XYZ file of C-alpha atoms in Angstrom:
641
model
C -11.103 29.985 66.319
C -13.172 32.437 64.660
C -14.760 29.230 62.497
C -15.120 27.351 65.688
C -17.147 30.173 67.305
C -19.374 30.480 64.422
C -20.202 26.474 64.254
C -21.144 27.389 67.986
C -23.488 29.885 67.265
C -25.338 28.205 64.480
C -25.223 24.579 66.564
C -28.523 24.084 65.494
C -27.468 23.954 61.658
C -24.411 21.350 62.230
C -26.076 18.146 60.927
C -27.109 20.375 58.019
C -23.966 21.943 57.067
C -21.918 18.256 57.310
C -24.782 16.602 55.272
C -23.852 19.340 52.777
C -20.159 18.267 52.857
C -20.625 15.161 52.342
C -23.037 15.406 49.681
C -20.376 17.857 47.877
C -17.627 15.369 48.069
C -19.871 12.571 47.262
C -20.659 14.376 43.924
C -17.479 15.711 43.354
C -16.040 11.672 43.635
C -18.266 10.149 41.569
C -17.741 12.719 39.259
C -13.948 12.193 38.766
C -14.455 8.181 38.653
C -16.633 8.712 35.543
C -14.496 11.232 34.426
C -11.391 9.053 34.549
C -12.967 6.068 33.934
C -13.798 7.764 30.431
C -10.327 8.515 29.929
C -8.907 4.905 30.280
C -11.777 3.938 28.161
C -10.767 6.532 24.933
C -6.987 5.349 25.887
C -7.881 1.727 25.005
C -9.465 2.094 21.806
C -6.948 4.665 20.950
C -4.201 1.949 21.563
C -6.768 -0.688 19.659
C -7.080 1.574 17.157
C -2.920 2.102 16.644
C -2.549 -1.561 17.106
C -5.062 -2.588 14.452
C -3.401 -0.049 11.834
C -0.275 -1.458 12.475
C -1.240 -5.095 11.650
C -3.356 -3.771 8.516
C -0.224 -1.754 7.384
C 1.797 -5.486 7.707
C -0.641 -7.622 5.806
C -0.955 -4.779 3.016
C 2.991 -4.627 2.558
C 2.973 -8.454 2.747
C 0.639 -8.488 -0.014
C 2.065 -6.072 -1.848
C 5.635 -7.974 -2.343
C 3.764 -10.443 -3.985
C 1.817 -8.463 -6.053
C 5.007 -6.484 -7.020
C 7.000 -9.641 -7.509
C 4.621 -11.000 -9.851
C 3.971 -7.538 -11.940
C 8.102 -7.711 -12.498
C 8.287 -11.377 -13.491
C 5.016 -10.587 -15.953
C 6.811 -7.720 -17.408
C 10.065 -9.739 -17.737
C 8.166 -12.417 -19.843
C 6.601 -9.153 -22.058
C 10.368 -8.018 -23.199
C 10.847 -11.398 -24.348
C 10.925 -11.921 -28.224
C 9.604 -14.930 -27.760
C 8.354 -16.982 -24.553
C 10.364 -20.360 -24.273
C 10.700 -22.978 -21.375
C 14.545 -21.542 -20.909
C 12.983 -17.528 -20.687
C 10.210 -18.680 -18.353
C 12.819 -20.812 -15.969
C 14.981 -17.289 -15.980
C 12.085 -15.050 -15.401
C 10.086 -17.186 -12.387
C 13.807 -18.110 -11.085
C 13.579 -14.903 -9.385
C 10.363 -15.252 -8.110
C 11.357 -18.372 -6.396
C 14.440 -16.741 -5.106
C 12.323 -14.096 -2.750
C 10.956 -17.204 -0.822
C 7.772 -16.048 -0.746
C 5.811 -17.806 2.188
C 2.855 -19.431 0.711
C 3.655 -18.977 -2.779
C 2.831 -23.053 -4.526
C 3.515 -22.075 -8.131
C 4.211 -19.675 -10.935
C 2.269 -20.569 -14.078
C 1.842 -19.115 -17.663
C -1.395 -19.416 -19.796
C -2.151 -19.073 -23.022
C -5.673 -18.709 -24.923
C -7.193 -21.059 -27.641
C -10.335 -21.531 -29.210
C -11.637 -24.610 -30.257
C -10.752 -23.844 -34.124
C -7.145 -22.398 -33.153
C -6.490 -25.013 -30.745
C -4.293 -27.338 -33.396
C -2.350 -24.721 -34.374
C -1.215 -22.992 -30.623
C -0.841 -26.478 -29.053
C 1.903 -27.173 -32.169
C 3.268 -23.710 -31.240
C 4.107 -24.380 -28.063
C 5.693 -27.818 -29.109
C 8.005 -26.224 -31.781
C 9.370 -23.974 -28.534
C 10.555 -26.952 -26.949
C 7.048 -27.381 -24.470
C 5.845 -31.141 -24.472
C 2.309 -30.395 -23.837
C -0.586 -32.227 -24.609
C -3.989 -29.499 -24.616
C -7.021 -31.151 -22.898
C -10.191 -28.970 -23.855
C -13.271 -29.184 -21.286
C -16.443 -28.399 -21.929
C -16.770 -27.981 -25.895
C -19.002 -30.276 -27.480
C -19.060 -31.256 -31.064
C -18.867 -28.223 -33.220
C -19.018 -26.099 -30.659
C -16.369 -23.133 -30.483
C -15.356 -21.788 -27.297
C -12.000 -20.288 -25.212
C -10.135 -22.383 -23.527
C -7.132 -21.253 -21.413
C -4.318 -23.699 -20.975
C -1.467 -24.488 -18.810
C 1.865 -24.588 -20.757
C 4.489 -23.783 -18.451
C 4.972 -23.944 -14.563
C 7.458 -23.710 -12.006
C 6.610 -25.366 -8.665
C 7.603 -22.890 -5.615
C 6.981 -25.402 -3.223
C 8.080 -29.330 -3.008
C 4.769 -30.493 -4.511
C 5.302 -30.747 -8.477
C 2.895 -29.058 -11.010
C 0.711 -31.295 -12.212
C -1.677 -29.592 -14.133
C 0.387 -29.107 -17.475
C -2.150 -28.819 -19.976
C -5.151 -28.548 -18.289
C -7.798 -25.977 -19.130
C -8.795 -23.853 -16.324
C -11.620 -22.416 -17.407
C -13.285 -25.235 -15.592
C -12.490 -23.639 -12.444
C -15.328 -20.672 -12.052
C -12.704 -18.303 -10.037
C -10.273 -18.856 -12.402
C -12.459 -17.825 -15.320
C -13.309 -14.722 -13.442
C -9.521 -13.518 -12.424
C -8.604 -14.235 -15.894
C -11.673 -12.616 -17.512
C -10.923 -9.586 -15.042
C -7.301 -9.173 -15.279
C -7.917 -8.988 -19.213
C -10.594 -6.577 -19.479
C -8.033 -4.323 -16.931
C -5.231 -4.923 -18.294
C -3.437 -5.057 -14.663
C -2.850 -7.415 -11.942
C -5.854 -9.077 -10.297
C -6.728 -11.197 -7.531
C -8.995 -14.160 -7.414
C -11.346 -15.565 -4.785
C -10.705 -18.019 -2.475
C -10.805 -21.455 -3.947
C -8.876 -24.936 -3.536
C -6.071 -25.250 -5.716
C -6.289 -27.903 -8.455
C -3.249 -29.357 -7.376
C -4.429 -29.919 -3.877
C -7.905 -31.308 -4.717
C -6.705 -34.808 -4.493
C -5.637 -33.883 -0.823
C -7.456 -35.353 2.162
C -10.106 -32.751 3.210
C -8.042 -31.557 6.525
C -4.773 -30.805 4.078
C -6.876 -28.390 1.673
C -7.010 -24.671 2.421
C -8.393 -22.093 0.816
C -5.857 -20.482 -1.880
C -5.696 -17.675 -3.817
C -4.083 -16.292 -7.588
C -2.275 -13.109 -8.592
C -3.176 -12.880 -12.548
C -1.049 -10.261 -14.817
C -1.548 -10.171 -18.481
C 1.440 -10.431 -20.485
C 1.076 -8.444 -23.450
C 2.866 -8.957 -26.967
C 4.750 -6.201 -28.477
C 1.683 -4.738 -30.424
C -0.654 -4.579 -27.863
C -2.276 -7.920 -27.705
C -2.075 -10.666 -25.533
C 0.419 -13.402 -25.191
C -1.292 -15.092 -21.910
C -1.036 -14.537 -18.517
C 1.190 -15.082 -15.709
C -0.289 -16.795 -12.530
C 1.268 -17.176 -9.226
C -0.925 -19.423 -6.670
C -0.707 -19.097 -3.052
C -1.886 -20.770 0.298
C -3.987 -18.391 2.190
C -3.197 -19.809 5.440
C 0.635 -19.883 4.786
C 0.690 -16.818 3.094
C -0.315 -14.623 5.736
C 0.142 -16.721 9.244
C 3.538 -15.473 10.000
C 2.513 -11.774 9.387
C -0.482 -12.186 11.375
C 1.726 -13.623 14.450
C 3.779 -10.865 14.316
C 0.701 -8.099 13.989
C -0.555 -9.980 16.942
C 2.465 -10.610 18.922
C 0.656 -11.921 21.779
C -1.699 -9.335 22.530
C -4.397 -9.062 19.397
C -6.759 -12.242 17.982
C -6.676 -12.003 14.318
C -8.505 -13.119 11.599
C -7.997 -12.429 7.647
C -10.945 -13.095 5.259
C -11.537 -12.656 1.699
C -14.376 -10.261 1.916
C -16.302 -8.982 5.164
C -18.554 -11.887 7.157
C -16.482 -14.575 4.968
C -14.872 -17.201 6.458
C -11.298 -16.414 7.699
C -8.441 -18.080 5.716
C -5.851 -17.088 8.141
C -5.973 -16.355 11.847
C -3.836 -15.856 15.166
C -4.444 -16.495 18.273
C -3.250 -15.516 21.648
C -4.521 -18.473 22.847
C -6.105 -16.886 25.700
C -9.949 -18.206 27.032
C -13.143 -17.113 24.689
C -14.828 -13.912 25.901
C -18.213 -12.288 24.732
C -17.900 -8.971 23.091
C -18.511 -6.360 26.103
C -16.967 -4.045 27.945
C -13.575 -6.410 28.495
C -13.183 -7.078 24.917
C -12.206 -4.734 22.462
C -13.130 -5.224 18.468
C -12.031 -3.971 15.473
C -12.841 -4.829 12.194
C -11.037 -3.112 8.891
C -10.386 -3.880 4.788
C -6.980 -4.396 3.515
C -6.821 -3.368 -0.316
C -4.767 -6.185 -2.127
C -4.664 -5.783 -6.242
C -8.206 -5.227 -7.059
C -10.073 -6.841 -4.420
C -10.284 -6.143 -0.459
C -9.646 -8.466 2.563
C -11.588 -8.328 6.171
C -9.337 -7.852 9.118
C -11.063 -8.740 12.250
C -9.160 -8.130 15.348
C -9.814 -8.535 19.290
C -7.755 -7.806 22.484
C -8.368 -7.873 25.954
C -8.663 -4.533 27.772
C -6.283 -5.415 30.419
C -3.604 -6.084 27.701
C -3.943 -2.325 26.184
C -1.327 -0.063 28.145
C -3.084 2.631 29.900
C -6.566 0.833 29.781
C -7.030 -0.734 33.177
C -4.706 1.118 35.457
C -7.026 1.315 38.080
C -6.644 5.464 38.479
C -9.874 6.269 38.203
C -11.032 3.722 41.517
C -8.010 4.969 43.312
C -8.653 8.655 42.916
C -12.307 8.293 43.795
C -11.476 6.587 46.701
C -8.788 9.032 47.906
C -11.632 11.986 47.138
C -14.059 9.698 49.354
C -11.904 9.665 52.314
C -11.214 12.997 52.134
C -14.711 13.905 52.133
C -15.389 11.655 54.966
C -12.353 13.700 56.715
C -14.067 16.869 56.039
C -17.717 15.964 56.791
C -16.425 14.496 60.284
C -14.564 17.626 60.820
C -17.336 19.701 60.583
C -19.595 17.663 62.295
C -17.154 17.273 65.337
C -16.587 21.184 65.669
C -20.376 21.782 65.495
C -21.476 19.396 67.973
C -18.559 18.479 70.346
C -17.862 22.020 71.902
C -16.651 20.581 75.373
C -14.278 18.345 73.194
C -13.196 20.619 70.693
C -9.496 20.598 71.252
C -9.417 16.779 71.455
C -11.205 16.875 68.083
C -9.312 19.027 66.599
C -6.306 17.002 67.089
C -8.144 13.757 65.758
C -9.037 15.923 62.657
C -5.218 16.841 62.168
C -4.369 13.299 62.623
C -7.134 12.122 60.041
C -6.006 15.004 57.532
C -2.079 13.714 57.800
C -3.571 10.344 57.302
C -5.425 11.567 54.272
C -1.868 13.131 53.018
C -0.197 9.873 53.512
C -2.869 8.024 51.271
C -2.118 10.910 48.677
C 1.360 10.289 49.022
C 1.265 6.555 48.340
C -1.260 7.360 45.707
C 1.443 9.524 43.747
C 4.318 6.805 44.671
C 1.602 4.240 42.743
C 1.056 7.044 39.739
C 4.551 7.326 39.497
C 5.424 3.548 39.419
C 2.459 2.845 36.879
C 3.882 5.908 34.730
C 7.149 3.796 34.508
C 5.421 0.675 33.714
C 3.862 2.824 30.845
C 7.389 4.265 29.052
C 8.727 0.629 29.440
C 5.979 -0.814 27.621
C 6.016 2.078 25.482
C 9.905 1.803 24.948
C 9.073 -2.045 24.175
C 6.679 -1.579 21.378
C 9.314 1.028 19.719
C 11.528 -1.766 19.971
C 9.098 -3.759 18.069
C 8.189 -1.353 15.444
C 11.547 -0.667 14.730
C 11.992 -4.646 14.192
C 9.236 -4.432 12.045
C 10.706 -1.598 9.940
C 14.110 -3.443 9.720
C 11.690 -6.365 8.140
C 10.613 -4.072 5.694
C 13.539 -2.773 4.552
C 15.430 -6.210 3.831
C 12.117 -7.211 2.000
C 12.464 -3.747 -0.205
C 16.102 -4.828 -0.924
C 15.412 -8.336 -1.778
C 12.935 -6.951 -4.428
C 15.789 -3.820 -5.455
C 17.649 -7.190 -6.142
C 15.300 -9.208 -8.056
C 14.910 -5.791 -10.019
C 18.492 -5.771 -10.902
C 19.077 -9.582 -11.588
C 16.272 -9.420 -14.144
C 17.800 -6.279 -15.669
C 21.222 -8.151 -15.669
C 19.951 -11.056 -17.313
C 17.862 -9.322 -19.818
C 20.393 -7.173 -20.904
C 23.272 -9.800 -21.470
C 21.307 -11.407 -24.342
C 20.064 -7.950 -25.983
C 24.043 -6.907 -26.246
C 24.474 -10.159 -27.916
C 21.848 -9.835 -30.186
C 22.467 -6.058 -30.607
C 26.405 -6.800 -31.672
C 25.644 -9.391 -33.691
C 23.228 -7.256 -35.714
C 25.547 -4.550 -35.803
C 28.392 -6.667 -37.045
C 26.026 -7.688 -39.909
C 24.681 -4.446 -40.746
C 28.245 -3.128 -41.198
C 30.656 -6.048 -42.319
C 28.067 -7.594 -44.792
C 25.589 -5.162 -45.500
C 26.700 -5.273 -49.364
C 25.544 -9.381 -49.551
C 22.151 -8.517 -48.158
C 18.802 -7.678 -50.533
C 16.857 -4.351 -49.416
C 14.435 -7.021 -47.355
C 17.587 -8.152 -45.138
C 19.266 -4.646 -44.523
C 15.489 -3.888 -43.496
C 15.319 -6.737 -40.839
C 18.516 -6.208 -39.576
C 17.683 -2.383 -38.898
C 14.325 -3.728 -37.149
C 16.213 -6.235 -35.255
C 18.856 -3.063 -33.803
C 15.580 -1.220 -33.010
C 13.797 -3.571 -31.361
C 16.759 -4.142 -28.901
C 17.086 -0.747 -28.390
C 13.636 -0.266 -27.533
C 14.096 -3.135 -25.194
C 17.272 -1.770 -23.518
C 14.918 1.526 -22.809
C 12.229 -0.389 -21.262
C 14.438 -2.428 -18.777
C 16.007 1.386 -17.764
C 12.566 2.695 -17.102
C 11.722 -0.504 -15.388
C 14.510 -0.101 -13.137
C 14.220 3.587 -12.456
C 10.372 3.163 -11.389
C 11.350 -0.006 -9.074
C 14.109 2.379 -7.433
C 12.295 5.722 -7.510
C 10.389 4.703 -4.366
C 12.899 3.844 -2.228
C 15.496 7.083 -2.824
C 15.498 9.777 -0.241
C 13.852 13.053 -0.860
C 15.847 16.119 -0.386
C 12.888 18.887 0.016
C 14.355 22.544 -0.727
C 12.316 25.472 -2.443
C 11.811 24.801 -6.202
C 11.108 27.726 -8.409
C 8.752 26.302 -11.221
C 9.169 29.162 -13.401
C 13.301 28.345 -13.751
C 12.642 24.689 -13.689
C 9.928 25.223 -16.672
C 12.473 27.131 -18.847
C 15.587 24.541 -18.561
C 13.353 21.573 -19.316
C 12.313 23.506 -22.272
C 15.595 24.231 -23.493
C 16.663 20.293 -23.108
C 13.579 19.951 -25.655
C 14.780 22.069 -28.231
C 16.297 19.164 -30.295
C 12.872 17.722 -30.183
C 11.246 21.113 -31.771
C 13.360 21.436 -34.790
C 11.815 22.005 -37.778
C 8.385 22.577 -36.071
C 6.641 25.231 -34.713
C 5.840 24.968 -31.165
C 4.639 27.549 -29.167
C 5.082 27.756 -25.066
C 2.861 30.025 -23.011
C 4.151 30.279 -19.215
C 1.777 31.841 -16.753
C 3.051 33.006 -13.574
C 4.300 29.493 -11.449
C 4.074 29.721 -7.679
C 7.362 28.118 -5.998
C 6.909 24.955 -4.087
C 8.527 22.890 -1.513
C 10.247 19.435 -2.868
C 13.248 17.418 -4.193
C 14.367 19.307 -7.702
C 15.617 16.347 -9.030
C 12.064 14.477 -8.703
C 10.169 17.319 -9.649
C 12.371 17.979 -12.328
C 11.614 14.853 -13.773
C 7.597 15.538 -13.330
C 7.678 18.484 -15.690
C 10.241 16.777 -18.554
C 7.899 14.476 -18.574
C 4.675 16.017 -19.087
C 6.239 18.903 -21.568
C 8.269 16.051 -23.289
C 4.471 14.642 -23.695
C 3.118 17.572 -24.680
C 5.825 18.337 -27.754
C 5.521 14.302 -28.563
C 1.568 14.792 -28.961
C 1.652 17.901 -31.289
C 3.735 16.568 -33.921
C 0.376 16.780 -36.236
C -0.432 20.334 -35.697
C 1.122 23.088 -38.395
C 1.246 25.240 -35.178
C 1.642 23.296 -31.595
C 0.435 25.102 -28.383
C 2.020 23.998 -25.174
C 0.699 26.060 -21.738
C 1.822 25.695 -18.664
C 0.151 27.704 -15.262
C -0.375 27.313 -11.479
C -2.979 28.297 -8.938
C -2.518 28.213 -5.519
C -5.103 26.704 -3.239
C -6.444 27.442 0.152
C -5.299 24.176 1.880
C -1.268 25.331 1.116
C -1.331 23.261 -2.330
C -0.258 24.544 -5.908
C -2.253 22.968 -8.594
C -0.034 22.895 -12.064
C -1.595 22.307 -15.403
C 0.327 21.139 -18.521
C -2.040 21.571 -22.008
C -1.557 20.935 -24.919
C -3.495 20.901 -28.764
C -2.192 17.430 -29.646
C -3.748 14.009 -30.262
C -5.404 13.695 -26.900
C -7.177 10.472 -25.874
C -10.417 8.933 -25.096
C -11.622 9.767 -21.490
C -13.209 6.088 -21.182
C -9.557 4.994 -20.966
C -8.221 7.587 -18.422
C -8.201 4.976 -15.207
C -5.172 3.226 -17.048
C -3.321 6.296 -17.779
C -0.438 6.015 -15.037
C -0.042 2.454 -14.761
C 3.203 0.874 -15.989
C 3.739 -0.472 -19.795
C 0.161 0.564 -20.442
C -0.144 2.759 -23.368
C -3.205 4.566 -25.033
C -1.307 5.247 -28.713
C 0.702 2.526 -30.796
C 4.530 2.802 -30.905
C 4.633 3.011 -34.264
C 2.576 6.214 -34.100
C 4.567 7.681 -31.099
C 7.248 6.326 -29.435
C 7.585 5.444 -25.701
C 8.687 3.273 -22.886
C 5.609 2.987 -21.062
C 6.741 4.016 -17.791
C 7.010 7.522 -17.839
C 3.847 8.866 -16.521
C 3.706 5.889 -13.883
C 7.107 7.571 -12.591
C 5.436 10.879 -12.731
C 2.779 9.511 -10.418
C 4.884 8.097 -8.095
C 7.100 11.162 -7.763
C 3.878 13.584 -7.085
C 1.948 11.057 -4.687
C 5.440 10.934 -2.491
C 5.126 14.314 -2.423
C 1.692 14.399 -0.852
C 0.340 15.347 -4.192
C -2.283 13.909 -6.627
C -1.979 13.986 -10.577
C -4.891 13.178 -13.123
C -5.783 14.003 -16.633
C -8.627 15.492 -19.174
C -8.502 15.345 -22.774
C -10.491 15.248 -26.005
C -9.416 13.000 -28.895
C -7.922 15.180 -31.752
C -8.361 18.359 -29.377
C -5.795 17.999 -27.125
C -4.755 16.830 -23.370
C -4.656 18.666 -20.011
C -2.119 17.148 -17.142
C -2.772 18.358 -13.448
C -0.389 17.836 -10.523
C -0.408 19.193 -7.126
C 2.334 19.980 -4.802
C 2.736 21.838 -1.666
C 3.474 25.838 -1.451
C 7.492 26.545 -0.598
C 5.706 29.014 1.960
C 2.957 26.588 3.629
C 3.525 24.465 6.930
C 0.358 22.891 6.439
C 1.812 21.777 2.899
C 4.714 20.769 4.455
C 3.199 18.799 7.162
C 0.939 17.176 4.588
C 4.214 15.946 2.195
C 5.668 14.490 5.557
C 2.635 12.340 6.103
C 2.549 11.237 2.833
C 6.034 10.261 2.629
C 5.106 7.968 5.843
C 2.066 6.043 4.017
C 2.704 3.667 0.868
C 1.695 4.648 -2.166
C -1.468 2.367 -3.088
C -3.091 3.660 -6.246
C -2.225 1.533 -9.355
C -2.653 4.176 -11.825
C -3.825 2.499 -15.600
C -2.566 2.990 -18.947
C 0.821 5.594 -19.538
C 1.030 7.704 -22.559
C 4.625 7.949 -22.777
């Protein structure tokens, strides 16, 4: 009643007071509308980013299956003493068993110059390959390098019809072969039409790719290349369909701005890019190239992006503003009808409360819908994870099969050589005994490489059991295990203070054992060998460890090949090793969320660095967890071990 009496005393200001209430309410309503609209827009952007990231991860994981399968098959060919049709069929049969979508053929290529062409052709005929080389582009007396198809296996119903063809006539093939030979690693070609598809009608042709992997010989030379031919649309159409899942239009191109070779559409009507359409572009690393991924989605299909919550709340605030303005105006201008107006205002207030309750019910319903959509998306992610686990299981089965098929002939070779050495040594001349010894040593080295290949392929799928690791004790234990390698030598170990770290003790021990073992191995030529181990904690919760020696060192020009499988910077006759140790160590460090690198000077020694999370650092542990969730993407080059 005091407020009513005050309004009556200032009746001349009634209109001004009502106007002020209306202005304040309008400003508040418009402000709330803007804030909530921005919140919906940001929600849409975050959800779109998450969907595109999931699509990118699916494409990258699928591409990695093809890269890993080709690399392992090339390693299997490289382990053969002589590549023959039977050996090629055995190794590529495991690739065929994977049933990779879009994979067209696996072929083996060999290089020959114009001068060496007859001898190379005769050698392959000796191995049982009925092939006639068809050199292209060489005039009379002109010497140039040719690359011929000598072995092939079709991975689809279409037979391989290019046996003996010179692939250097195809610019894309020539470029990818040169690049893979220079990098000594797997390389991906630019898109082109396969030689076997060029006779098809234009509407049936599609852009295709090849993965090229150089196949080395035992002394570090080049035997040839293993190529996996893949048709682009068939390669990725299934992955894009799963990634789009009826909500994303996705296109995949070989480079930003290039024509798409694979796409998935939700079949919705086309829209111009604007407020209702979300657009994202990103790149996907595949071998040594990057594919361009372009995705679009209707804002209305993104959960939480088109709830109309902003309009509903703004409308409620405007309604409340109208009620308050009317209430003030009535109190100030209708003295004789004050009681009736008060009753009407109370009724309006109750109506406003009912509207707010309805709004709350609407919000509750929309929240339940959002939870249901999130649960649906969770089920989809779990299904994708199950597919990835199945793919990993297939890859592990493939690795085991390759290892098993290679071990059987190895055991036979070693067994017969041992029988010859034990039972017939007296009938062999010195040269014969040396040959038998070389056969047994070669079989032992190949067995070690098979074991290393299996360890490398299985390490990524081993579960990690993190706990505090005392690095000083670990270094002492490993050094004692290396006592046999130090017999008859003077090797000094200098151990600086080493902080404890958080990690899997088995895996961290493997890293330390590999680096210390390399340091002992590569200091053999020193009268007094010196190995130093130290560690420095950083502000980011990471500890940087180093293992330094005064041994052979290496040329830093080749440091980018240092951590790649089956790549070595030293000859096997000088320093033994499988070519897998440093690659496996790099995988372990990456799984712990760290990184590994090296510095060296030829003839003066090398220093290897790696980082691990401090056992007292919560930030470091979080960093490790994030690294475990991310796929390891580096192709680390040449291994010293």
